[in-house]
Short mmCIF file of C-alpha atoms and ligand atoms in Angstrom, two decimals:
data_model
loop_
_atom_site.label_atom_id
_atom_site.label_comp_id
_atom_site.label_asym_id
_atom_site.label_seq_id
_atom_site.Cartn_x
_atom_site.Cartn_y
_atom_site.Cartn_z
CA UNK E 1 176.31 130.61 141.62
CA UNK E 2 174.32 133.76 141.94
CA UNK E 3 176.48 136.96 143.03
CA UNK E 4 174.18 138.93 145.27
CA UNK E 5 174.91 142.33 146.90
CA UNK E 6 172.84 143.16 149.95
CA UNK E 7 173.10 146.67 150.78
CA UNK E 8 171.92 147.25 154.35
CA UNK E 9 173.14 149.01 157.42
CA UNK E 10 171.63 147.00 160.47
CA UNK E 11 174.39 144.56 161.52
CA UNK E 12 171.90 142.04 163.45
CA UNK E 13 169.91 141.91 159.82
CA UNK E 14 172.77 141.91 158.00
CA UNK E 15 175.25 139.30 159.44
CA UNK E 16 172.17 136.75 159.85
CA UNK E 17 170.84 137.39 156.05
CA UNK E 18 174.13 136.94 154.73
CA UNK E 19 174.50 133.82 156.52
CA UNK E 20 171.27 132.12 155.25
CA UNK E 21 171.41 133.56 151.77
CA UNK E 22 175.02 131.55 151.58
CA UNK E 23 173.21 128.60 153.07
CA UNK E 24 171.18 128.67 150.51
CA UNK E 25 174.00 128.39 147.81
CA UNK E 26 174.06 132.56 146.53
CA UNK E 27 177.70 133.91 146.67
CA UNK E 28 177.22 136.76 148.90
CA UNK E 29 178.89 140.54 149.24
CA UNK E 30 177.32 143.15 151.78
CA UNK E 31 178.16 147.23 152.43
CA UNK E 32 176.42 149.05 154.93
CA UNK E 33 176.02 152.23 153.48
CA UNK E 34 174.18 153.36 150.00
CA UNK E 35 178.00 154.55 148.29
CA UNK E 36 179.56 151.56 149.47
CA UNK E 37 177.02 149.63 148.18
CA UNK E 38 176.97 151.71 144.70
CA UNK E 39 180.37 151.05 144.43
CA UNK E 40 180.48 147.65 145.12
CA UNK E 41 177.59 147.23 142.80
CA UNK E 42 179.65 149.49 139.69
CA UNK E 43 182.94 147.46 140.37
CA UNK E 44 181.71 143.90 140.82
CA UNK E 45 178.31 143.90 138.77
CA UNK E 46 176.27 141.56 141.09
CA UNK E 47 173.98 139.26 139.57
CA UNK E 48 170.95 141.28 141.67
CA UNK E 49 170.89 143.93 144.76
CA UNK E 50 169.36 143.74 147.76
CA UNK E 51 168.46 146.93 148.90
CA UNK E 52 167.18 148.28 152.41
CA UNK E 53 165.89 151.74 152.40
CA UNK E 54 166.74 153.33 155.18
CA UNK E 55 170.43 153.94 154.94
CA UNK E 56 172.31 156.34 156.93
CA UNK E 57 174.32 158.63 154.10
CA UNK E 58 171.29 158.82 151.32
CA UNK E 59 167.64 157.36 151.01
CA UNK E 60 167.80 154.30 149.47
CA UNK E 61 165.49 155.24 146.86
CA UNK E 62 167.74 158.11 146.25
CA UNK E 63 170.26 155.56 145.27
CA UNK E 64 168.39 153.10 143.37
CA UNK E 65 167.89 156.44 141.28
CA UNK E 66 171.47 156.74 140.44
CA UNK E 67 172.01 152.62 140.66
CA UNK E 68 168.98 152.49 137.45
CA UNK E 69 170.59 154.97 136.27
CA UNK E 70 174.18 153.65 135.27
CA UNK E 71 172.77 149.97 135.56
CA UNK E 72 169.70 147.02 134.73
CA UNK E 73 170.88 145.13 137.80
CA UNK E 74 167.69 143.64 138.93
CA UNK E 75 167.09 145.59 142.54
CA UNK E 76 165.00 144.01 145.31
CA UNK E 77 163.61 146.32 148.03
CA UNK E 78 163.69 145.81 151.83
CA UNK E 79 161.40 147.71 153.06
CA UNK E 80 159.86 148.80 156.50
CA UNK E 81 156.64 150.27 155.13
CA UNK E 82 153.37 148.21 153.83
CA UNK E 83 151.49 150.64 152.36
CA UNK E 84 150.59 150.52 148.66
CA UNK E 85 152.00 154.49 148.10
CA UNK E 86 155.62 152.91 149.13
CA UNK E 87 155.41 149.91 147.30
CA UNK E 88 154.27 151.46 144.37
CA UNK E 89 157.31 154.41 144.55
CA UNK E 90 159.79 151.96 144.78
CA UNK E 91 158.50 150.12 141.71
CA UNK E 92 158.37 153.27 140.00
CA UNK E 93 162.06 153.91 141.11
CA UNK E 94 163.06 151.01 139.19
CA UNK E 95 162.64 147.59 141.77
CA UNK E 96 162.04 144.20 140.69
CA UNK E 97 160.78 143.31 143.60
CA UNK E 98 160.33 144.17 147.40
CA UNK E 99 159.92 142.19 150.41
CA UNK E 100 158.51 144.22 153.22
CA UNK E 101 160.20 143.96 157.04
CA UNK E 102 160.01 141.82 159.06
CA UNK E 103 161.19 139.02 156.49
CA UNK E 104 162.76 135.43 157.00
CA UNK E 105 165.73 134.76 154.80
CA UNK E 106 163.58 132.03 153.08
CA UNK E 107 160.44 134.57 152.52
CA UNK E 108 163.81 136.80 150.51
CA UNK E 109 165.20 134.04 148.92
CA UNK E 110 162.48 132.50 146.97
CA UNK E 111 162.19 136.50 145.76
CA UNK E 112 165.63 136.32 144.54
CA UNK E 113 165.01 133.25 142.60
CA UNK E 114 162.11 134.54 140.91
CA UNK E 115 163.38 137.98 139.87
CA UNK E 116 166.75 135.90 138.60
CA UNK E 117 164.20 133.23 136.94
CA UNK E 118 162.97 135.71 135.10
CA UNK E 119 166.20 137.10 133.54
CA UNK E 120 167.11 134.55 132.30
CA UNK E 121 163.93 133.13 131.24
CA UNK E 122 164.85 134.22 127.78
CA UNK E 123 168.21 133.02 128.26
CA UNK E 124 167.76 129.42 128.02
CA UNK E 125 164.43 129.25 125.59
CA UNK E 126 163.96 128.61 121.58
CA UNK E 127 161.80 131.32 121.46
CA UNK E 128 162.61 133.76 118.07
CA UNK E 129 163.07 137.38 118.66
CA UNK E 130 160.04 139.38 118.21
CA UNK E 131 159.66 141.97 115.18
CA UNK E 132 157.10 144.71 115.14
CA UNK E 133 157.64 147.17 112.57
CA UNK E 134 161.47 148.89 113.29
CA UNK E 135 161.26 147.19 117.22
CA UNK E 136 162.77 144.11 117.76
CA UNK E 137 162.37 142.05 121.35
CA UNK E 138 165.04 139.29 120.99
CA UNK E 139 163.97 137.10 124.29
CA UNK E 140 167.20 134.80 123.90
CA UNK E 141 169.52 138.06 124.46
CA UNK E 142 167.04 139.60 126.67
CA UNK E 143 167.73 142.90 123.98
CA UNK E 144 165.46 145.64 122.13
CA UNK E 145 166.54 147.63 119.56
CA UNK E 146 164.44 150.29 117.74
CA UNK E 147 165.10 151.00 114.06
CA UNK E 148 168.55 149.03 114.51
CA UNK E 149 169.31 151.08 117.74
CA UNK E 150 169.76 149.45 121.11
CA UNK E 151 167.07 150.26 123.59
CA UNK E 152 168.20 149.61 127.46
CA UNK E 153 165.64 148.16 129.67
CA UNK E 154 165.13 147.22 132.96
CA UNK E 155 164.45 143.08 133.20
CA UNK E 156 160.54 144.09 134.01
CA UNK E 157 160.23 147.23 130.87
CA UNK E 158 161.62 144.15 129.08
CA UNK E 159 158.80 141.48 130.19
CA UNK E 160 156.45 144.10 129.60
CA UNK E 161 157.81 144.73 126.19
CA UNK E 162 157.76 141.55 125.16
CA UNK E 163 154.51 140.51 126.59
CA UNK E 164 153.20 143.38 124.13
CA UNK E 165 155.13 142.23 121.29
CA UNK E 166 154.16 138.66 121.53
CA UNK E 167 149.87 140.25 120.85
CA UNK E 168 150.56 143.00 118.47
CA UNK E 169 147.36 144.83 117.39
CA UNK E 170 145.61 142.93 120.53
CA UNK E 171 144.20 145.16 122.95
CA UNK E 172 145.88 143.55 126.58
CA UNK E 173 144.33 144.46 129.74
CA UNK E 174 145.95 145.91 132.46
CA UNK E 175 144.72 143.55 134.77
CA UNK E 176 146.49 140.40 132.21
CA UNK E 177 149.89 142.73 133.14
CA UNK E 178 149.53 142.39 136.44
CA UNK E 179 148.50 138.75 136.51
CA UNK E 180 151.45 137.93 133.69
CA UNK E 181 154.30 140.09 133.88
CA UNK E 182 154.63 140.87 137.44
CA UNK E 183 152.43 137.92 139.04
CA UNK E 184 150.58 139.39 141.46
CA UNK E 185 146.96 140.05 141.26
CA UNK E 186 144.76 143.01 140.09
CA UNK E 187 143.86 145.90 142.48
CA UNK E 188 147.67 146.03 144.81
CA UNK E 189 149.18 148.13 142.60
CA UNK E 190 147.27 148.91 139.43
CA UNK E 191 149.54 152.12 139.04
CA UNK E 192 152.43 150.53 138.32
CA UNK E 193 151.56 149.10 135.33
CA UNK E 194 150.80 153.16 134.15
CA UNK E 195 154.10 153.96 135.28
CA UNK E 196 156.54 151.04 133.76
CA UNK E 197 154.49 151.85 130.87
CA UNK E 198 155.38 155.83 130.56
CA UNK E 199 158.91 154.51 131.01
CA UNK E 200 158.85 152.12 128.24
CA UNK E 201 157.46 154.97 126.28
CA UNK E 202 160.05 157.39 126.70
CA UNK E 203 162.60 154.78 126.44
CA UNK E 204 161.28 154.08 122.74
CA UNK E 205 160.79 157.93 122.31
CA UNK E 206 157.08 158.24 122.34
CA UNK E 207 154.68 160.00 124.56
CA UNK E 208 151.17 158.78 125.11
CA UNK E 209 150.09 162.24 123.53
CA UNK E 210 151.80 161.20 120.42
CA UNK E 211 151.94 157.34 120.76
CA UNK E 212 154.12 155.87 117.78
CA UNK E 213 153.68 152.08 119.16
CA UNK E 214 152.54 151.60 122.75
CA UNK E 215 148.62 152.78 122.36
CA UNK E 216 146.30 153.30 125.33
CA UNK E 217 143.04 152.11 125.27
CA UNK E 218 141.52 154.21 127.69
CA UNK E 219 139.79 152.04 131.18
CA UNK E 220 140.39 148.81 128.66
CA UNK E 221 144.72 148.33 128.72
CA UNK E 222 147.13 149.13 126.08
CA UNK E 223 148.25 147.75 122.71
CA UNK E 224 151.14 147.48 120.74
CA UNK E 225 151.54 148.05 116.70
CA UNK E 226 153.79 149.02 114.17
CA UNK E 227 153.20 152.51 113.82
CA UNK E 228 153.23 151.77 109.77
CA UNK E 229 150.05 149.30 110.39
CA UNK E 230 149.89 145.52 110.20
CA UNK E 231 152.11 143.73 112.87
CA1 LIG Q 301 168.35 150.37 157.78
#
């Protein structure tokens, strides 16, 4: 059973969400404010966070900051705000996924399911680990390592990863990211791919001044190659 930690301060969303998310068979703990929640999340490493913004001891981007920063929990956003500039800064800060307020417990719970889905897509499949030049994308373990080093990712810098190491040497659009790795169509958030992207970078120690493997292709996407050539 999923272990889910919904972080969120409003009593008459909480006590109803936690409710239907146990209805709907996800063992469920809740804290109201952004260091109860951080703790909870450190001590009891939840299988995924639920995360409402607007907490009253610390922005709750402030703490999916310091959450992403000790942890890969996958982090879904509850948000008051539809506007692409707040979507897009909370992707940037590191969520899976968002759902944008008002939303039913249904409308959140097929969310969790499909950020969970995919960690653990790897989990489950035959598919071989991935080898381009010293990087390796194992998609059983769901791990990278870079000349024999571990490489910590967040679930989507790991999609993205692999999706690049799957084509290496093949030019992939931006618009095939969107579509692919984070399922929702072309034009909502194009900047987000840019950003997960400068991430990935500096998490394999690269800069797109002095790319090593992740290559832009300037208004075509980006491509992936062993910075030794072939594969
Ligand atoms: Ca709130």
């Amino acid at each position: 059973m999923p272990r889910l930690l919904l972080i969120e301060d409003d009593l008459t969303i909480r006590t109803p969400l936690v409710r239907a998310l146990r209805d709907r068979g996800h063992a469920v703990a809740a804290a109201s404010t952004a260091m109860d929640g951080l703790r909870d999340a450190l001590d009891n490493r939840p299988d995924l966070v639920v995360l409402d913004l607007g907490l009253p001891d610390l922005d709750g981007r402030e703490l999916l900051r310091m959450l992403r920063a000790v942890s890969a929990v996958p982090v879904i956003v509850a948000t008051a705000r539809d506007d692409e500039t707040e979507i897009v800064r909370v992707l940037d800060a590191g969520a899976d996924d968002y759902v944008v307020k008002p939303f039913t417990a249904a409308q959140l719970d097929a969310r969790i399911r499909a950020v969970l889905r995919r960690g653990a897509a790897g989990a489950g499949a035959g598919d071989p680990a991935l080898v381009v030049g010293g990087l390796r994308v194992d998609p059983r373990a769901r791990q990278v390592t870079l000349d024999g080093v571990a490489v910590e990712l967040t679930p989507r810098e790991f999609d993205l990863l692999h999706h690049l190491a799957a084509r290496p040497g093949e030019v992939v659009t931006k618009r095939e990211l969107l579509t692919e790795v984070w399922q929702i169509p072309y034009g909502g958030a194009d900047k987000t791919v840019d950003v997960h992207l400068s991430w990935l970078r500096r998490k394999l120690g690269e800069n797109a001044q002095q790319p090593r493997y992740l290559h832009t292709v300037r208004g075509v996407g980006v491509r992936l190659e062993s910075p030794g050539g072939a594969g």
